[in-house]
Amino acid sequence: MDKDDLTHFNDEKRAKMVDVTSKSETKRRAIARATIHMNEETLARIHAGKIAKGDVLAVAQVAGIMAAKKTSELIPMCHPIMRTKADISFDDDGKTALTITSEVVTVGKTGVEMEALTAVTIAALTIYDMCKAMDKGMQIEKTYLVEKTGGKSGTFKAEA
């Protein structure tokens, strides 16, 4: 993409929100993923429900969904959109890695990639916050867009 093709700048080369008025409404879906690494004992205590602040995964799930709903308030050029679905799921390796996946869907004029990425990021930060008393060395990494569908640019799938 040439610098003259950048869409988030006005004629004065200042930031603007892109005009999506003439775009068609289509179903748009995005899946994002993030991984948080922790001590084995921390993951075991999460599964056993023995974290002092409560049910870590339940709280992180709600935090991720709330984050998807508030993305346009956090990312300056993000359009406020009506999300028709926001979900968070968790998977782990049974040792030290907990993977968070979000799925966000809308029918609209702009995509939901930022909402999906924000959801997994805030869910990971929530896990960190709830477990930091016992494991300050947790690391959040590999946050990425797994897949997106819909819109003018079509389908994107991250390489394995």
PDB file of C-alpha atoms in Angstrom:
ATOM      1  CA  MET A   1       0.000   0.000   0.000  1.00  0.00           C
ATOM      2  CA  ASP A   2       1.353   3.391  -1.002  1.00  0.00           C
ATOM      3  CA  LYS A   3       1.431   6.122   1.646  1.00  0.00           C
ATOM      4  CA  ASP A   4      -1.014   8.108  -0.519  1.00  0.00           C
ATOM      5  CA  ASP A   5      -3.511   5.247  -0.094  1.00  0.00           C
ATOM      6  CA  LEU A   6      -3.648   5.537   3.703  1.00  0.00           C
ATOM      7  CA  THR A   7      -7.266   6.102   4.645  1.00  0.00           C
ATOM      8  CA  HIS A   8      -6.949   7.480   8.162  1.00  0.00           C
ATOM      9  CA  PHE A   9      -5.564  10.891   7.171  1.00  0.00           C
ATOM     10  CA  ASN A  10      -7.425  13.962   5.977  1.00  0.00           C
ATOM     11  CA  ASP A  11      -6.205  16.508   3.397  1.00  0.00           C
ATOM     12  CA  GLU A  12      -4.114  18.213   6.083  1.00  0.00           C
ATOM     13  CA  LYS A  13      -2.401  14.848   6.841  1.00  0.00           C
ATOM     14  CA  ARG A  14      -4.105  14.689  10.232  1.00  0.00           C
ATOM     15  CA  ALA A  15      -5.827  11.623  11.658  1.00  0.00           C
ATOM     16  CA  LYS A  16      -9.488  11.055  10.831  1.00  0.00           C
ATOM     17  CA  MET A  17     -12.057   8.322  11.177  1.00  0.00           C
ATOM     18  CA  VAL A  18     -12.619   6.661   7.804  1.00  0.00           C
ATOM     19  CA  ASP A  19     -15.960   7.415   6.129  1.00  0.00           C
ATOM     20  CA  VAL A  20     -17.822   4.112   5.744  1.00  0.00           C
ATOM     21  CA  THR A  21     -21.111   5.704   4.653  1.00  0.00           C
ATOM     22  CA  SER A  22     -21.099   4.207   1.152  1.00  0.00           C
ATOM     23  CA  LYS A  23     -19.948   0.728   2.185  1.00  0.00           C
ATOM     24  CA  SER A  24     -22.407  -2.139   2.047  1.00  0.00           C
ATOM     25  CA  GLU A  25     -23.562  -3.874   5.179  1.00  0.00           C
ATOM     26  CA  THR A  26     -22.306  -7.448   5.251  1.00  0.00           C
ATOM     27  CA  LYS A  27     -21.848 -10.127   7.868  1.00  0.00           C
ATOM     28  CA  ARG A  28     -18.367  -9.722   9.324  1.00  0.00           C
ATOM     29  CA  ARG A  29     -16.632 -12.086  11.709  1.00  0.00           C
ATOM     30  CA  ALA A  30     -13.234 -12.035  13.396  1.00  0.00           C
ATOM     31  CA  ILE A  31     -11.401 -14.541  15.555  1.00  0.00           C
ATOM     32  CA  ALA A  32      -8.379 -13.497  17.617  1.00  0.00           C
ATOM     33  CA  ARG A  33      -6.113 -15.345  19.991  1.00  0.00           C
ATOM     34  CA  ALA A  34      -3.669 -14.558  22.796  1.00  0.00           C
ATOM     35  CA  THR A  35      -1.620 -16.775  25.090  1.00  0.00           C
ATOM     36  CA  ILE A  36      -0.615 -16.118  28.669  1.00  0.00           C
ATOM     37  CA  HIS A  37       2.222 -18.161  30.153  1.00  0.00           C
ATOM     38  CA  MET A  38       2.366 -18.772  33.879  1.00  0.00           C
ATOM     39  CA  ASN A  39       3.797 -21.115  36.494  1.00  0.00           C
ATOM     40  CA  GLU A  40       2.330 -24.633  36.556  1.00  0.00           C
ATOM     41  CA  GLU A  41       1.001 -24.028  40.058  1.00  0.00           C
ATOM     42  CA  THR A  42      -0.870 -20.929  38.888  1.00  0.00           C
ATOM     43  CA  LEU A  43      -2.670 -22.791  36.106  1.00  0.00           C
ATOM     44  CA  ALA A  44      -3.471 -25.664  38.465  1.00  0.00           C
ATOM     45  CA  ARG A  45      -4.938 -23.243  41.010  1.00  0.00           C
ATOM     46  CA  ILE A  46      -7.025 -21.535  38.308  1.00  0.00           C
ATOM     47  CA  HIS A  47      -8.534 -24.916  37.393  1.00  0.00           C
ATOM     48  CA  ALA A  48      -9.063 -25.865  41.030  1.00  0.00           C
ATOM     49  CA  GLY A  49     -10.807 -22.572  41.784  1.00  0.00           C
ATOM     50  CA  LYS A  50      -8.189 -21.673  44.369  1.00  0.00           C
ATOM     51  CA  ILE A  51      -7.364 -18.112  43.331  1.00  0.00           C
ATOM     52  CA  ALA A  52      -8.260 -15.680  46.115  1.00  0.00           C
ATOM     53  CA  LYS A  53      -9.960 -13.172  43.785  1.00  0.00           C
ATOM     54  CA  GLY A  54     -12.471 -15.750  42.501  1.00  0.00           C
ATOM     55  CA  ASP A  55     -13.266 -17.688  39.327  1.00  0.00           C
ATOM     56  CA  VAL A  56     -10.509 -16.417  37.042  1.00  0.00           C
ATOM     57  CA  LEU A  57     -11.859 -17.744  33.743  1.00  0.00           C
ATOM     58  CA  ALA A  58     -15.431 -16.584  34.394  1.00  0.00           C
ATOM     59  CA  VAL A  59     -14.249 -13.069  35.218  1.00  0.00           C
ATOM     60  CA  ALA A  60     -11.845 -13.004  32.248  1.00  0.00           C
ATOM     61  CA  GLN A  61     -14.634 -14.146  29.926  1.00  0.00           C
ATOM     62  CA  VAL A  62     -16.924 -11.326  31.024  1.00  0.00           C
ATOM     63  CA  ALA A  63     -14.042  -8.827  30.820  1.00  0.00           C
ATOM     64  CA  GLY A  64     -13.268  -9.923  27.253  1.00  0.00           C
ATOM     65  CA  ILE A  65     -16.880  -9.546  26.164  1.00  0.00           C
ATOM     66  CA  MET A  66     -17.086  -6.122  27.809  1.00  0.00           C
ATOM     67  CA  ALA A  67     -13.859  -5.120  26.046  1.00  0.00           C
ATOM     68  CA  ALA A  68     -15.294  -6.103  22.657  1.00  0.00           C
ATOM     69  CA  LYS A  69     -18.274  -3.847  23.403  1.00  0.00           C
ATOM     70  CA  LYS A  70     -16.069  -0.888  24.414  1.00  0.00           C
ATOM     71  CA  THR A  71     -13.387  -1.084  21.709  1.00  0.00           C
ATOM     72  CA  SER A  72     -14.425   2.133  19.967  1.00  0.00           C
ATOM     73  CA  GLU A  73     -13.996   3.964  23.285  1.00  0.00           C
ATOM     74  CA  LEU A  74     -10.405   2.698  23.587  1.00  0.00           C
ATOM     75  CA  ILE A  75      -9.096   2.794  19.993  1.00  0.00           C
ATOM     76  CA  PRO A  76      -9.427   6.350  18.659  1.00  0.00           C
ATOM     77  CA  MET A  77     -10.250   5.641  14.994  1.00  0.00           C
ATOM     78  CA  CYS A  78     -12.436   2.583  15.619  1.00  0.00           C
ATOM     79  CA  HIS A  79     -16.073   2.940  14.600  1.00  0.00           C
ATOM     80  CA  PRO A  80     -18.735   2.184  17.198  1.00  0.00           C
ATOM     81  CA  ILE A  81     -20.545  -0.874  15.873  1.00  0.00           C
ATOM     82  CA  MET A  82     -23.381  -3.159  16.841  1.00  0.00           C
ATOM     83  CA  ARG A  83     -21.911  -6.529  17.670  1.00  0.00           C
ATOM     84  CA  THR A  84     -24.274  -9.440  17.127  1.00  0.00           C
ATOM     85  CA  LYS A  85     -21.993 -11.928  18.900  1.00  0.00           C
ATOM     86  CA  ALA A  86     -19.016 -11.801  21.257  1.00  0.00           C
ATOM     87  CA  ASP A  87     -17.627 -14.965  22.817  1.00  0.00           C
ATOM     88  CA  ILE A  88     -14.463 -15.950  24.659  1.00  0.00           C
ATOM     89  CA  SER A  89     -13.092 -19.466  25.082  1.00  0.00           C
ATOM     90  CA  PHE A  90     -10.066 -20.898  26.846  1.00  0.00           C
ATOM     91  CA  ASP A  91      -7.726 -23.781  26.155  1.00  0.00           C
ATOM     92  CA  ASP A  92      -4.500 -24.771  27.884  1.00  0.00           C
ATOM     93  CA  ASP A  93      -1.626 -27.183  27.557  1.00  0.00           C
ATOM     94  CA  GLY A  94      -2.128 -28.557  31.080  1.00  0.00           C
ATOM     95  CA  LYS A  95       1.153 -27.017  32.178  1.00  0.00           C
ATOM     96  CA  THR A  96       1.952 -23.328  31.761  1.00  0.00           C
ATOM     97  CA  ALA A  97       0.185 -21.909  28.680  1.00  0.00           C
ATOM     98  CA  LEU A  98      -3.409 -20.679  28.677  1.00  0.00           C
ATOM     99  CA  THR A  99      -4.776 -19.651  25.279  1.00  0.00           C
ATOM    100  CA  ILE A 100      -7.689 -17.240  24.957  1.00  0.00           C
ATOM    101  CA  THR A 101      -9.773 -17.142  21.775  1.00  0.00           C
ATOM    102  CA  SER A 102     -12.426 -14.574  20.932  1.00  0.00           C
ATOM    103  CA  GLU A 103     -15.057 -14.562  18.232  1.00  0.00           C
ATOM    104  CA  VAL A 104     -16.889 -11.359  17.380  1.00  0.00           C
ATOM    105  CA  VAL A 105     -19.591 -11.011  14.721  1.00  0.00           C
ATOM    106  CA  THR A 106     -21.544  -8.096  13.290  1.00  0.00           C
ATOM    107  CA  VAL A 107     -23.657  -7.165  10.297  1.00  0.00           C
ATOM    108  CA  GLY A 108     -22.345  -3.777   9.347  1.00  0.00           C
ATOM    109  CA  LYS A 109     -20.161  -1.516   7.250  1.00  0.00           C
ATOM    110  CA  THR A 110     -16.875  -2.162   9.017  1.00  0.00           C
ATOM    111  CA  GLY A 111     -15.129  -5.185  10.477  1.00  0.00           C
ATOM    112  CA  VAL A 112     -14.689  -6.491  13.993  1.00  0.00           C
ATOM    113  CA  GLU A 113     -10.970  -7.338  13.998  1.00  0.00           C
ATOM    114  CA  MET A 114     -10.158  -4.702  16.605  1.00  0.00           C
ATOM    115  CA  GLU A 115     -13.004  -5.884  18.825  1.00  0.00           C
ATOM    116  CA  ALA A 116     -11.736  -9.485  18.709  1.00  0.00           C
ATOM    117  CA  LEU A 117      -8.140  -8.420  19.417  1.00  0.00           C
ATOM    118  CA  THR A 118      -9.203  -6.122  22.251  1.00  0.00           C
ATOM    119  CA  ALA A 119     -11.311  -8.896  23.769  1.00  0.00           C
ATOM    120  CA  VAL A 120      -8.429 -11.389  24.058  1.00  0.00           C
ATOM    121  CA  THR A 121      -6.031  -8.712  25.276  1.00  0.00           C
ATOM    122  CA  ILE A 122      -8.310  -7.575  28.089  1.00  0.00           C
ATOM    123  CA  ALA A 123      -9.161 -11.169  29.016  1.00  0.00           C
ATOM    124  CA  ALA A 124      -5.414 -11.896  29.313  1.00  0.00           C
ATOM    125  CA  LEU A 125      -4.837  -8.762  31.394  1.00  0.00           C
ATOM    126  CA  THR A 126      -7.710  -9.787  33.651  1.00  0.00           C
ATOM    127  CA  ILE A 127      -6.109 -13.187  34.207  1.00  0.00           C
ATOM    128  CA  TYR A 128      -2.836 -11.438  35.025  1.00  0.00           C
ATOM    129  CA  ASP A 129      -4.579  -9.109  37.467  1.00  0.00           C
ATOM    130  CA  MET A 130      -6.377 -11.913  39.255  1.00  0.00           C
ATOM    131  CA  CYS A 131      -3.260 -14.094  39.590  1.00  0.00           C
ATOM    132  CA  LYS A 132      -0.448 -11.557  40.007  1.00  0.00           C
ATOM    133  CA  ALA A 133      -0.285 -11.993  43.780  1.00  0.00           C
ATOM    134  CA  MET A 134       1.095 -15.491  43.272  1.00  0.00           C
ATOM    135  CA  ASP A 135       2.786 -15.158  39.861  1.00  0.00           C
ATOM    136  CA  LYS A 136       4.135 -11.768  38.801  1.00  0.00           C
ATOM    137  CA  GLY A 137       6.218 -13.401  36.056  1.00  0.00           C
ATOM    138  CA  MET A 138       3.266 -14.239  33.802  1.00  0.00           C
ATOM    139  CA  GLN A 139       3.828 -13.281  30.171  1.00  0.00           C
ATOM    140  CA  ILE A 140       1.163 -12.330  27.652  1.00  0.00           C
ATOM    141  CA  GLU A 141       2.287 -13.040  24.120  1.00  0.00           C
ATOM    142  CA  LYS A 142       1.343 -14.030  20.609  1.00  0.00           C
ATOM    143  CA  THR A 143      -1.769 -11.900  20.307  1.00  0.00           C
ATOM    144  CA  TYR A 144      -2.962 -12.080  16.723  1.00  0.00           C
ATOM    145  CA  LEU A 145      -5.868 -12.134  14.300  1.00  0.00           C
ATOM    146  CA  VAL A 146      -6.600 -15.768  13.444  1.00  0.00           C
ATOM    147  CA  GLU A 147      -9.263 -15.155  10.825  1.00  0.00           C
ATOM    148  CA  LYS A 148     -11.629 -12.542   9.500  1.00  0.00           C
ATOM    149  CA  THR A 149     -14.453 -12.850   7.011  1.00  0.00           C
ATOM    150  CA  GLY A 150     -16.750 -10.408   5.247  1.00  0.00           C
ATOM    151  CA  GLY A 151     -16.301  -6.951   3.848  1.00  0.00           C
ATOM    152  CA  LYS A 152     -14.586  -5.704   0.714  1.00  0.00           C
ATOM    153  CA  SER A 153     -11.241  -7.329   1.524  1.00  0.00           C
ATOM    154  CA  GLY A 154     -12.835 -10.773   1.919  1.00  0.00           C
ATOM    155  CA  THR A 155     -11.393 -13.579   3.994  1.00  0.00           C
ATOM    156  CA  PHE A 156      -8.085 -13.531   5.856  1.00  0.00           C
ATOM    157  CA  LYS A 157      -6.590 -16.524   7.641  1.00  0.00           C
ATOM    158  CA  ALA A 158      -3.332 -16.342   9.571  1.00  0.00           C
ATOM    159  CA  GLU A 159      -0.656 -18.760   8.480  1.00  0.00           C
ATOM    160  CA  ALA A 160      -0.132 -21.649  10.884  1.00  0.00           C
TER     161      ALA A 160
END
